[in-house]
Amino acid sequence: MRIGLLKESDSESRVAFLPEVVASLIKRKVSVLVETGAGESALASDAAYEEAGASIAQRSEVIKQADFLIGIQAPDDKLVASLSQEKIWLSQYNPLWNIELVKSFQSKGLTTFSMDAIPRSTRGQAMDVLSSQATVAGYKAVLEAALKLPSFFPMFMTAAGTIRPATVLVLGAGVAGLQAIAIARKLGAQVQAFDVRSAVKEEVMSLGAKFIEVEGAQEDSAAGGYAVEQSEDFKQKQQQAINEHAAKANVVICTAQIPGRKAPLLLPKEAVAKMKPGSVIIDLAASTGGNCELSKDNETVVEYGVSIIGQSNYPSQMPIDASKMFGKNILNFLELLFNEEGEFSLNFDDAIVKGTCITHQGEIVNERVRSIIQ
Ligand code: NAD
């Protein structure tokens, strides 16, 4: 079996795996073909991949010769069109959102895996790209907010007077949100956080932040630990609490998402209008509509004196460590797909393989994706 590593588009600096993963794959009797320049923007040269045992080839050759193609982002239409039925595709292609792409994989009979569908189980943690990349996003979001904010994060008592610490409000305390809380606390800010899942209250508090409580949130044990849609009554109470806290905050970090749906709207423009001029909003959910009504994906807009930064791909801005973590997640997953002879072997009795496989031989394998499409 030959794995092909593809170069991402210009807007993505990460690469799906660094040269350090190549040696482990070769030990598994899998050969590796790398597209020229695939690792360049993550500071991994062709020579480093070659030294690790990979061969380097032009894109068209990688697509032709490799059996199993690996990338980070969803493939574009041209790439999908060039894939023949026997190819296997793996990337993070958000199948609950990119329905048309799933349908074209299905109609071509391709076997495809989406790393964002790895089940959120204890065993799945080592392969969980959503977690590893959200760690990068939460970290970077706070650093960008601190750079943009026209005042300090920490408290200072100096001869030139006392500076009050910044107040940071984190909306959504999942992996990115908890990381954002931890970094904002390390920088000395006072942090408040809100989430519809009451289970995160203790984690928020253990990081030294205050948890904003709103009673009546709906939780569903069948949702795999994810948030679910909330009632109108709860949404109103939640809105009031968020508006009050946002008006006093210097920074709001938005991370709230619901898999396969538009991100919940938590900061309407009326709430932004009441924020202090100079405040900063970072919206990590911008690519699925944003938690802030005024967010635009990949853009910074300034309204009412507040900077609103829509950024859903911070990991691309930290390509070395983000690629390192992504590659390790992929390697751990590939361990489940190859037998001792380095041959591809698909075991649907394994819940991780079954959950991550989206299409195979014209069928939609992942149950959640199937329930949405059929
Ligand atoms: P996510 O990116 O889907 O969402 C971010 C956060 O936003 C979540 O905490 C969610 O509850 C919250 N949110 C959604 N709607 C909201 C709303 N209207 N208002 C406020 N907050 C809202 O979440 P994630 O970081 O991917 O984590 C989701 C779950 O998966 C968590 O339970 C987490 O502990 C769990 N998890 C499990 C594993 C594992 O076992 N492998 C790994 C990572 C995360």
PDB file of C-alpha atoms and ligand atoms in Angstrom, residues 119-122 124-125 128 130-131 171-176 194-197 200 224-227 230 238 255-259 264 266, ligand 1:
ATOM      1  CA  PRO A 119     -15.701   9.072  17.959  1.00  0.00           C
ATOM      2  CA  ARG A 120     -15.087  11.159  21.115  1.00  0.00           C
ATOM      3  CA  SER A 121     -14.235   8.091  23.210  1.00  0.00           C
ATOM      4  CA  THR A 122     -11.302   7.528  25.558  1.00  0.00           C
ATOM      5  CA  GLY A 124     -10.319   7.870  20.243  1.00  0.00           C
ATOM      6  CA  GLN A 125      -8.481  10.648  22.072  1.00  0.00           C
ATOM      7  CA  ASP A 128      -8.834  13.247  17.799  1.00  0.00           C
ATOM      8  CA  LEU A 130     -10.763  18.217  16.672  1.00  0.00           C
ATOM      9  CA  SER A 131      -9.175  18.261  20.118  1.00  0.00           C
ATOM     10  CA  LEU A 171     -18.511  31.477  25.151  1.00  0.00           C
ATOM     11  CA  GLY A 172     -18.396  27.685  24.868  1.00  0.00           C
ATOM     12  CA  ALA A 173     -16.106  25.767  27.209  1.00  0.00           C
ATOM     13  CA  GLY A 174     -15.179  22.784  25.021  1.00  0.00           C
ATOM     14  CA  VAL A 175     -11.583  22.002  24.113  1.00  0.00           C
ATOM     15  CA  ALA A 176     -10.817  25.409  22.510  1.00  0.00           C
ATOM     16  CA  PHE A 194     -20.526  30.156  29.653  1.00  0.00           C
ATOM     17  CA  ASP A 195     -21.597  26.811  28.217  1.00  0.00           C
ATOM     18  CA  VAL A 196     -24.905  24.979  27.894  1.00  0.00           C
ATOM     19  CA  ARG A 197     -23.300  21.799  29.241  1.00  0.00           C
ATOM     20  CA  VAL A 200     -17.976  21.770  32.261  1.00  0.00           C
ATOM     21  CA  GLY A 224     -21.934  12.077  22.619  1.00  0.00           C
ATOM     22  CA  GLY A 225     -21.002  14.919  24.975  1.00  0.00           C
ATOM     23  CA  TYR A 226     -21.910  17.579  22.423  1.00  0.00           C
ATOM     24  CA  ALA A 227     -24.325  20.459  22.910  1.00  0.00           C
ATOM     25  CA  GLN A 230     -31.871  24.867  23.154  1.00  0.00           C
ATOM     26  CA  GLN A 238     -29.034  32.903  28.054  1.00  0.00           C
ATOM     27  CA  THR A 255     -16.078  28.946  20.499  1.00  0.00           C
ATOM     28  CA  ALA A 256     -19.630  27.562  20.674  1.00  0.00           C
ATOM     29  CA  GLN A 257     -20.508  25.053  17.977  1.00  0.00           C
ATOM     30  CA  ILE A 258     -23.063  22.318  17.354  1.00  0.00           C
ATOM     31  CA  PRO A 259     -21.808  19.592  14.998  1.00  0.00           C
ATOM     32  CA  PRO A 264     -25.486  29.293  17.754  1.00  0.00           C
ATOM     33  CA  LEU A 266     -24.830  34.284  21.096  1.00  0.00           C
TER      34      LEU A 266
HETATM   35  P1  NAD B   1     -17.520  21.947  20.132  1.00  0.00           P
HETATM   36  O1  NAD B   1     -16.385  22.527  19.368  1.00  0.00           O
HETATM   37  O2  NAD B   1     -18.536  21.138  19.419  1.00  0.00           O
HETATM   38  O3  NAD B   1     -18.288  23.156  20.877  1.00  0.00           O
HETATM   39  C1  NAD B   1     -17.576  24.022  21.740  1.00  0.00           C
HETATM   40  C2  NAD B   1     -18.384  24.232  22.999  1.00  0.00           C
HETATM   41  O4  NAD B   1     -19.505  25.064  22.706  1.00  0.00           O
HETATM   42  C3  NAD B   1     -18.952  22.971  23.643  1.00  0.00           C
HETATM   43  O5  NAD B   1     -18.494  22.881  24.967  1.00  0.00           O
HETATM   44  C4  NAD B   1     -20.450  23.171  23.560  1.00  0.00           C
HETATM   45  O6  NAD B   1     -21.144  22.622  24.664  1.00  0.00           O
HETATM   46  C5  NAD B   1     -20.561  24.674  23.549  1.00  0.00           C
HETATM   47  N1  NAD B   1     -21.840  25.196  23.050  1.00  0.00           N
HETATM   48  C6  NAD B   1     -22.602  24.745  22.021  1.00  0.00           C
HETATM   49  N2  NAD B   1     -23.725  25.488  21.919  1.00  0.00           N
HETATM   50  C7  NAD B   1     -23.655  26.444  22.883  1.00  0.00           C
HETATM   51  C8  NAD B   1     -24.506  27.517  23.260  1.00  0.00           C
HETATM   52  N3  NAD B   1     -25.656  27.743  22.657  1.00  0.00           N
HETATM   53  N4  NAD B   1     -24.115  28.301  24.280  1.00  0.00           N
HETATM   54  C9  NAD B   1     -22.943  28.059  24.916  1.00  0.00           C
HETATM   55  N5  NAD B   1     -22.110  27.066  24.621  1.00  0.00           N
HETATM   56  C10 NAD B   1     -22.462  26.259  23.607  1.00  0.00           C
HETATM   57  O7  NAD B   1     -17.002  21.125  21.397  1.00  0.00           O
HETATM   58  P2  NAD B   1     -15.655  20.291  21.605  1.00  0.00           P
HETATM   59  O8  NAD B   1     -14.643  21.177  22.167  1.00  0.00           O
HETATM   60  O9  NAD B   1     -15.329  19.583  20.354  1.00  0.00           O
HETATM   61  O10 NAD B   1     -16.101  19.262  22.728  1.00  0.00           O
HETATM   62  C11 NAD B   1     -17.375  18.609  22.654  1.00  0.00           C
HETATM   63  C12 NAD B   1     -17.478  17.474  23.649  1.00  0.00           C
HETATM   64  O11 NAD B   1     -16.595  16.422  23.345  1.00  0.00           O
HETATM   65  C13 NAD B   1     -17.164  17.840  25.064  1.00  0.00           C
HETATM   66  O12 NAD B   1     -18.041  17.087  25.888  1.00  0.00           O
HETATM   67  C14 NAD B   1     -15.782  17.342  25.294  1.00  0.00           C
HETATM   68  O13 NAD B   1     -15.489  17.113  26.650  1.00  0.00           O
HETATM   69  C15 NAD B   1     -15.865  16.073  24.513  1.00  0.00           C
HETATM   70  N6  NAD B   1     -14.550  15.612  24.093  1.00  0.00           N
HETATM   71  C16 NAD B   1     -14.277  14.267  24.180  1.00  0.00           C
HETATM   72  C17 NAD B   1     -13.042  13.810  23.746  1.00  0.00           C
HETATM   73  C18 NAD B   1     -12.724  12.356  23.791  1.00  0.00           C
HETATM   74  O14 NAD B   1     -13.151  11.678  24.701  1.00  0.00           O
HETATM   75  N7  NAD B   1     -12.010  11.839  22.791  1.00  0.00           N
HETATM   76  C19 NAD B   1     -12.110  14.667  23.245  1.00  0.00           C
HETATM   77  C20 NAD B   1     -12.426  16.027  23.179  1.00  0.00           C
HETATM   78  C21 NAD B   1     -13.664  16.480  23.591  1.00  0.00           C
END
